Tab-separated table of C-alpha atoms and ligand atoms in Angstrom:
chain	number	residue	atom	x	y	z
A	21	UNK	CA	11.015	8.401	-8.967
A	22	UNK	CA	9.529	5.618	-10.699
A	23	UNK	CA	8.523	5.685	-14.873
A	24	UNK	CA	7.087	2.997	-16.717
A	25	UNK	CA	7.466	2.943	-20.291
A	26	UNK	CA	5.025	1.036	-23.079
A	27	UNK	CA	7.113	1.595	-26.108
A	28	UNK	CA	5.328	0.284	-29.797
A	29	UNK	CA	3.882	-2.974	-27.947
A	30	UNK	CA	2.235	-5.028	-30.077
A	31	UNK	CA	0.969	-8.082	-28.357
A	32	UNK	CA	-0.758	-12.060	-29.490
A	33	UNK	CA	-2.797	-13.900	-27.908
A	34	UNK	CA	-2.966	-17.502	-29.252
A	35	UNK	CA	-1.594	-16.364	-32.689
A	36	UNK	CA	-4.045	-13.762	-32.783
A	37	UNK	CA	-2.861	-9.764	-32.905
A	38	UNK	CA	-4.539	-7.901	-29.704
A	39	UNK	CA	-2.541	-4.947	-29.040
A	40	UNK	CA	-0.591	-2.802	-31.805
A	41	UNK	CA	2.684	-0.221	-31.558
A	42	UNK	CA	0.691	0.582	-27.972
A	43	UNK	CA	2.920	3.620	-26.592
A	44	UNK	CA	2.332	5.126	-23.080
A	45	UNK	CA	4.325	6.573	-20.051
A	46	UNK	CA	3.356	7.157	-16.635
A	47	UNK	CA	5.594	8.784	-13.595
A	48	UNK	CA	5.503	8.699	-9.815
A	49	UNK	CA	2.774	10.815	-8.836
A	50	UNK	CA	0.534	10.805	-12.103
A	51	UNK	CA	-2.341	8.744	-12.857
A	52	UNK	CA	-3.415	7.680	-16.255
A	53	UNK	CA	-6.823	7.055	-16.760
A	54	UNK	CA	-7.392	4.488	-19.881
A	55	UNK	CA	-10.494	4.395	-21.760
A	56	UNK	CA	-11.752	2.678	-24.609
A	57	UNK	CA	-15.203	0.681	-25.644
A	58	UNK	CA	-14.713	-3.299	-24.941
A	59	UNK	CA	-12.949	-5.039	-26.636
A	60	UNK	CA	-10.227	-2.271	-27.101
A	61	UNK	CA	-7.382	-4.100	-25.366
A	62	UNK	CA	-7.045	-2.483	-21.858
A	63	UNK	CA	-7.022	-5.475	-19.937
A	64	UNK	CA	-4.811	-7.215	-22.331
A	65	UNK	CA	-2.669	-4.149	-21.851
A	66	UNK	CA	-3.050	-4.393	-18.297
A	67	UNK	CA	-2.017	-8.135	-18.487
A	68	UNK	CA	0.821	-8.031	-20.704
A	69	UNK	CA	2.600	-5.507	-18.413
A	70	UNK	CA	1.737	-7.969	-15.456
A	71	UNK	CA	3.466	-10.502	-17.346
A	72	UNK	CA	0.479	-13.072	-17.985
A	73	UNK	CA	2.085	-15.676	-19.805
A	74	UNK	CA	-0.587	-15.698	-22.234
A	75	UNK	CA	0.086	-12.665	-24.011
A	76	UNK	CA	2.870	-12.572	-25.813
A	77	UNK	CA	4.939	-9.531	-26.984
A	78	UNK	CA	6.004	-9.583	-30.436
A	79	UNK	CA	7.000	-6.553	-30.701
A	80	UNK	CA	8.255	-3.509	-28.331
A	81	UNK	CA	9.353	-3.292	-24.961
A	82	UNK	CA	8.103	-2.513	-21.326
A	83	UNK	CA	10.663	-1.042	-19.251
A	84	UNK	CA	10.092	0.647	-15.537
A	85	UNK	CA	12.917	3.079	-14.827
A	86	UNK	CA	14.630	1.994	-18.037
A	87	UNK	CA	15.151	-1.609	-17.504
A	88	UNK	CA	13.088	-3.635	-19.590
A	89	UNK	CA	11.116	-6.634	-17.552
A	90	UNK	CA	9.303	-8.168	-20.512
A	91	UNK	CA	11.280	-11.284	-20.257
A	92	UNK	CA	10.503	-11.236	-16.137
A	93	UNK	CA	7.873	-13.551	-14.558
A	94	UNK	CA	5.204	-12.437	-13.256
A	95	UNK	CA	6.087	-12.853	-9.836
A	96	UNK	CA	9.544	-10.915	-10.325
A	97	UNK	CA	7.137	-7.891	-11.861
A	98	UNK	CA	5.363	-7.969	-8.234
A	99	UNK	CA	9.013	-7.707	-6.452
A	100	UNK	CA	10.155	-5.479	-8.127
A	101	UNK	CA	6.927	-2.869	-7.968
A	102	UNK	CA	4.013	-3.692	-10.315
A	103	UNK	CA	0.938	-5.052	-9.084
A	104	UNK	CA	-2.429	-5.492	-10.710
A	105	UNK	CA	-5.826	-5.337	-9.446
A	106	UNK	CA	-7.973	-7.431	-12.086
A	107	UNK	CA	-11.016	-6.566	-13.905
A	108	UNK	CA	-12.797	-9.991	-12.947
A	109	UNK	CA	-9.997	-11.348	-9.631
A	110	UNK	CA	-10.437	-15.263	-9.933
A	111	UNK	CA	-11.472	-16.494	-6.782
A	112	UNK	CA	-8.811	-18.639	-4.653
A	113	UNK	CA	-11.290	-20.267	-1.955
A	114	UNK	CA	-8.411	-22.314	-0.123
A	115	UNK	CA	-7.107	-19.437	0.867
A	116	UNK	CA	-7.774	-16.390	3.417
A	117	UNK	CA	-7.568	-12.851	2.115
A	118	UNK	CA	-5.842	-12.314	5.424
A	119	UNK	CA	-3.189	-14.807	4.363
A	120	UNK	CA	-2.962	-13.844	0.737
A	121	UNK	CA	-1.826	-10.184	2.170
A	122	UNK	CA	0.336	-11.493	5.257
A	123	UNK	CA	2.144	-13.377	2.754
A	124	UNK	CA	2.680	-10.649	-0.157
A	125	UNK	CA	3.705	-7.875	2.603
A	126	UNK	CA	6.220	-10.381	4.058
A	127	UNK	CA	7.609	-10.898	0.219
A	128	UNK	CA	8.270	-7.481	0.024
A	129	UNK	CA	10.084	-6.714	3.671
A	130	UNK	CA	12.281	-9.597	3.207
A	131	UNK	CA	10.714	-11.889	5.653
A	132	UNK	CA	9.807	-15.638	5.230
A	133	UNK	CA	6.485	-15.772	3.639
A	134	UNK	CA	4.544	-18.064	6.144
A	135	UNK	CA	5.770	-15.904	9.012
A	136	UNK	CA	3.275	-14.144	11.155
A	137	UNK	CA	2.395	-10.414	10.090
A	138	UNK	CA	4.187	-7.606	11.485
A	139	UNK	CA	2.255	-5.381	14.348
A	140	UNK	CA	2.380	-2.628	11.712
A	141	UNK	CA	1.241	-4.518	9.026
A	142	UNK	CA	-1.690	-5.395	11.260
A	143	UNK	CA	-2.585	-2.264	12.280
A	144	UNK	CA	-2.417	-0.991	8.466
A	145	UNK	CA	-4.632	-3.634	7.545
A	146	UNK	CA	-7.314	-2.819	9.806
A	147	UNK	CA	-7.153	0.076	9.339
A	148	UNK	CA	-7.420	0.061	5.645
A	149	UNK	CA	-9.713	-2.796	5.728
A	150	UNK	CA	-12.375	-0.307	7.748
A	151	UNK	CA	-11.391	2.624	5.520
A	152	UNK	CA	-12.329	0.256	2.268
A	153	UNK	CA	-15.876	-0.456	3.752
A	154	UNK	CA	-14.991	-4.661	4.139
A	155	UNK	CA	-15.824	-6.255	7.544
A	156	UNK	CA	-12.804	-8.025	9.591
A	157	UNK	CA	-14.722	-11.403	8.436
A	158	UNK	CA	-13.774	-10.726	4.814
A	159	UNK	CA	-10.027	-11.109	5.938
A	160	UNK	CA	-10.808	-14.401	7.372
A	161	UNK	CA	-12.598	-15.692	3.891
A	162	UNK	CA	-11.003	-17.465	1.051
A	163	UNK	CA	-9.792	-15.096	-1.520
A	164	UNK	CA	-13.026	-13.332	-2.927
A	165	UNK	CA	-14.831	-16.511	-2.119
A	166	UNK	CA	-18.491	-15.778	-2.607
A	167	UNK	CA	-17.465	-11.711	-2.241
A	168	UNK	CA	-20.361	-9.722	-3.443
A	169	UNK	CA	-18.893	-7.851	-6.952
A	170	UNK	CA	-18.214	-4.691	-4.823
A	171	UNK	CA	-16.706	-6.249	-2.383
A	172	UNK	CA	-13.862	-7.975	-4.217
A	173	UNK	CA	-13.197	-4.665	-6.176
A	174	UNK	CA	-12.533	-3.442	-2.291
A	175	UNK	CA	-10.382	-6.451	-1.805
A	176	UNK	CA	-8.084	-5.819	-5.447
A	177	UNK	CA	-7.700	-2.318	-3.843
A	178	UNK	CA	-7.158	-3.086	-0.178
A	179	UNK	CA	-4.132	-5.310	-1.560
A	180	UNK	CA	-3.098	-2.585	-3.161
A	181	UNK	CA	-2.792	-0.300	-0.720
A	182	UNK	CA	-1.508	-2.251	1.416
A	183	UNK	CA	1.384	-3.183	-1.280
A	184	UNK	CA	1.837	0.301	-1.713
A	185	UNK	CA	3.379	-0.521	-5.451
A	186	UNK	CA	5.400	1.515	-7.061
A	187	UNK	CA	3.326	0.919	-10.446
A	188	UNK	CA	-0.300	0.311	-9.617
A	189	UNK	CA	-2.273	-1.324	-12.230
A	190	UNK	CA	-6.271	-1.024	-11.668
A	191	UNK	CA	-8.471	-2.407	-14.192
A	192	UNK	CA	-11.808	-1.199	-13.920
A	193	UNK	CA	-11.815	-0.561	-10.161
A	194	UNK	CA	-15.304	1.155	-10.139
A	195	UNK	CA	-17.006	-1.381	-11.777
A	196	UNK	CA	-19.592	-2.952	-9.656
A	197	UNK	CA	-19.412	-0.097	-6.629
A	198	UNK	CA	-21.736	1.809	-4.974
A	199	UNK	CA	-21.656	5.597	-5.134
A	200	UNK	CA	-19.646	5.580	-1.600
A	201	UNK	CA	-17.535	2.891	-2.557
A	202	UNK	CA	-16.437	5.004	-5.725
A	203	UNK	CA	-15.717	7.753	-3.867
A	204	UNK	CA	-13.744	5.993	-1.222
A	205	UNK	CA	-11.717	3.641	-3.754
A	206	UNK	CA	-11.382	7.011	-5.908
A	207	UNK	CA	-9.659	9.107	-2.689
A	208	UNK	CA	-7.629	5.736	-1.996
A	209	UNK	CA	-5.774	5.763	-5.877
A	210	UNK	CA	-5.478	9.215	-5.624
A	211	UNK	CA	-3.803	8.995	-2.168
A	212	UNK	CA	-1.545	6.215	-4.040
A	213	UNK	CA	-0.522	8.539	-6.636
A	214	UNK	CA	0.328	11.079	-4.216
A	215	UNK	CA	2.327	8.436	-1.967
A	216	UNK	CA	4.473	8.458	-5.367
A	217	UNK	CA	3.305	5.563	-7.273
A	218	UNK	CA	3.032	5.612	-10.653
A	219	UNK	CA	-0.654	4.921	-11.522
A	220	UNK	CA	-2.720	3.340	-14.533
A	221	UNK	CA	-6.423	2.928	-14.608
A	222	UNK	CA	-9.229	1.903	-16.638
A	223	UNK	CA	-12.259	2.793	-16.495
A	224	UNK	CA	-16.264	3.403	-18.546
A	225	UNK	CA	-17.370	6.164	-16.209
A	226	UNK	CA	-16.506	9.523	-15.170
A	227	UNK	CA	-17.514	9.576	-11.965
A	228	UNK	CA	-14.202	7.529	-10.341
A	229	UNK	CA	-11.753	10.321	-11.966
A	230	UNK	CA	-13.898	13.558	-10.198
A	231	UNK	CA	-11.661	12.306	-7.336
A	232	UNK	CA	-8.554	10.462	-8.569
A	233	UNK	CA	-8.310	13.519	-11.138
A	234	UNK	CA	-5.913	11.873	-14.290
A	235	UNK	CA	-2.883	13.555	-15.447
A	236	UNK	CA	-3.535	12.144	-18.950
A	237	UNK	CA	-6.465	10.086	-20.396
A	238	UNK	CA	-5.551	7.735	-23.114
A	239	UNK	CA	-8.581	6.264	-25.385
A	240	UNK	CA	-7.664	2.969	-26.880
A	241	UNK	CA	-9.218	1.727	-30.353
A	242	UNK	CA	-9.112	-1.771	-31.685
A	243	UNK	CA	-5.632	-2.421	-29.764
A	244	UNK	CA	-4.281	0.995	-30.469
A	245	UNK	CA	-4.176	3.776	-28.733
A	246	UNK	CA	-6.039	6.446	-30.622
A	247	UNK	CA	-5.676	9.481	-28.592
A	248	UNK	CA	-3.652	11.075	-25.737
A	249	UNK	CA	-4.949	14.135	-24.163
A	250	UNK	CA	-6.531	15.702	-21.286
A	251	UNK	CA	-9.851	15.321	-18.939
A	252	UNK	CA	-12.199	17.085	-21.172
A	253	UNK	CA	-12.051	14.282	-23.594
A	254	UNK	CA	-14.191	12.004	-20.824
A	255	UNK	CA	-17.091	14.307	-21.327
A	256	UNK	CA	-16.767	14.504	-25.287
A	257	UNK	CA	-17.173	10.742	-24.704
A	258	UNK	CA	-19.830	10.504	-22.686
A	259	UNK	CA	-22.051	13.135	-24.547
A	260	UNK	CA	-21.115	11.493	-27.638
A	261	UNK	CA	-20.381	7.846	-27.365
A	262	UNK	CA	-17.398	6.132	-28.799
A	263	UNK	CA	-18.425	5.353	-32.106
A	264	UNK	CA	-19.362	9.514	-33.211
A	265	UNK	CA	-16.250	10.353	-31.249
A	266	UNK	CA	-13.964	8.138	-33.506
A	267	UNK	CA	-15.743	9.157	-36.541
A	268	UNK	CA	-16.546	12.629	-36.236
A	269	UNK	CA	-13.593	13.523	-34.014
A	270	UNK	CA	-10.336	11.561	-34.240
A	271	UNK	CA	-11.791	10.850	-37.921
A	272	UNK	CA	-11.734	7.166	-38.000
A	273	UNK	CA	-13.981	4.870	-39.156
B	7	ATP	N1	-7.276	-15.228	-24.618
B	7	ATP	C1	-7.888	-14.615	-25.625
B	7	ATP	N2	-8.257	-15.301	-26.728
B	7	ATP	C2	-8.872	-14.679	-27.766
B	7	ATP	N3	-9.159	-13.377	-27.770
B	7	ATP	C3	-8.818	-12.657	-26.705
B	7	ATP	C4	-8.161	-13.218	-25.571
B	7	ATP	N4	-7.941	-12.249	-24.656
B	7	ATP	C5	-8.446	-11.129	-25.204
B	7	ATP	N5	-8.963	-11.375	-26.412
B	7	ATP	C6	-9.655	-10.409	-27.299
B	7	ATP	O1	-8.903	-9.227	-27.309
B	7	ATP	C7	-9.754	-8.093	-27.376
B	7	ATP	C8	-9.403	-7.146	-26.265
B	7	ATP	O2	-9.859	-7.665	-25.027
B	7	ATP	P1	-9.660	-6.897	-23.663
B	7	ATP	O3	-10.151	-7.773	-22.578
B	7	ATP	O4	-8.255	-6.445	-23.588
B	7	ATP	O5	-10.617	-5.628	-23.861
B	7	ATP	P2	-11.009	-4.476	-22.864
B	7	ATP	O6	-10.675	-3.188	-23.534
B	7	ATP	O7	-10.432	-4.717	-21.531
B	7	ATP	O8	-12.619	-4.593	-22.828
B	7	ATP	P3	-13.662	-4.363	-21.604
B	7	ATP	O9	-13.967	-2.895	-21.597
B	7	ATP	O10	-14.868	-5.161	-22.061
B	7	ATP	O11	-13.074	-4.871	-20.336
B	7	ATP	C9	-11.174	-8.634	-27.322
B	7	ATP	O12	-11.696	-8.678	-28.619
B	7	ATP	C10	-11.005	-10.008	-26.743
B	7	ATP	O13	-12.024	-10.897	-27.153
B	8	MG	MG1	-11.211	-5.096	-19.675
């Protein structure tokens, strides 16, 4: 069982105040589905628990199964479980997706990080690589070099998958897809969940959660988050729009 804990996190960026007394928990096996209009703070959320050294808590804590890693780089977040797939993944050109996966899978099975990747690790990746709708030439690109936008959401979640974290972090991973490339990146994170990771994801539209189906949605306001409920609340949203749902629901202004 894994459980990551956001407890009161209130986060700066350059001196200025981003995130406030931000509390959330997610379990192995449940997916949390964070909305919010932009601006709201997900990704900083999102980045602060990857341990970007940008954002800076200054107040609250992070812990995953009760050990707090807020003072852990952000590499020592991937070992021990957390990975992130980005809103907007910078590209690396110099080097191949292939390479960039080899490397991160032979992190994590204790294996020197230039060696050669394992048979099963190959046969995963084509597989998933197939599954995910990218071509065997995408593994042999530089890093969401010249990807189309769909594509390099396929890549954040191929890594993923591949990773098979035990807190997966996906910010916005239906922005930018086609219709079968939300449905097949939807099954994937719900497949995750159900593998036993603990899963957080962000999204503007309700078409990505008709298949990862959230345990909790959690709508974030001005760096707080403003209310913790069900799925209904999606529609409310979408009917509505942010701006009458704060006012004329949660009552704020
Ligand atoms: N490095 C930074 N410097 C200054 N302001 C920042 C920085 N990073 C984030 N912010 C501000 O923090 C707020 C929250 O940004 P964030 O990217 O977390 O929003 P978001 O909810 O992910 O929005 P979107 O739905 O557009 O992705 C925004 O007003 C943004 O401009
Ligand atoms: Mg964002």
């Amino acid at each position: 069982m894994t459980k990551l804990e956001v407890i009161n996190l209130t986060v700066e960026v350059d001196g200025k105040r981003i995130l406030n007394n931000v509390n959330l928990t997610v379990e192995s096996g449940e997916v949390v589905a964070i909305m919010g209009p932009n601006g709201s703070g997900k990704t900083t959320l999102f980045l602060t628990i990857a341990g970007h050294p940008r954002y800076r808590v200054v107040g609250g804590d992070i812990r995953l199964d009760g050990e707090s890693i807020i003072n852990l780089y952000p590499e020592e977040r991937v070992q021990r479980g957390v990975l992130l797939a980005m809103q907007n993944p910078t590209p690396v050109p110099e080097v191949r997706l292939s390479t960039l996966i080899t490397a991160m899978m032979n992190k994590k099975l204790g294996r020197h990080i230039t060696d050669p990747p394992t048979p099963q690790v190959l046969t995963e990746l084509t597989k998933l690589t197939a599954e995910l709708g990218l071509k065997p030439e995408h593994l042999s690109r530089g890093v969401h070099a010249g990807f189309s936008g769909g594509e390099s959401k396929r890549a954040e979640v191929l890594q993923l998958l591949m990773f098979k974290p035990k807190v997966a972090l996906l910010d916005e991973p239906d922005s930018g897809l086609d219709v079968d490339g939300i449905a097949v990146i939807g099954r994937s994170i719900a497949r995750l969940a159900k593998e036993g990771a603990a899963v957080l994801l962000t999204t503007h539209h309700a078409e990505i959660l008709h298949y990862v189906r959230p345990t909790r949605v959690i709508v974030m306001h001005r760096g707080s988050v403003v209310h913790n409920g069900g799925e209904e609340v999606v529609r409310t949203i979408e009917s509505m729009g942010y701006e009458r749902f704060f006012r004329e629901v949660l009552g704020i202004s």
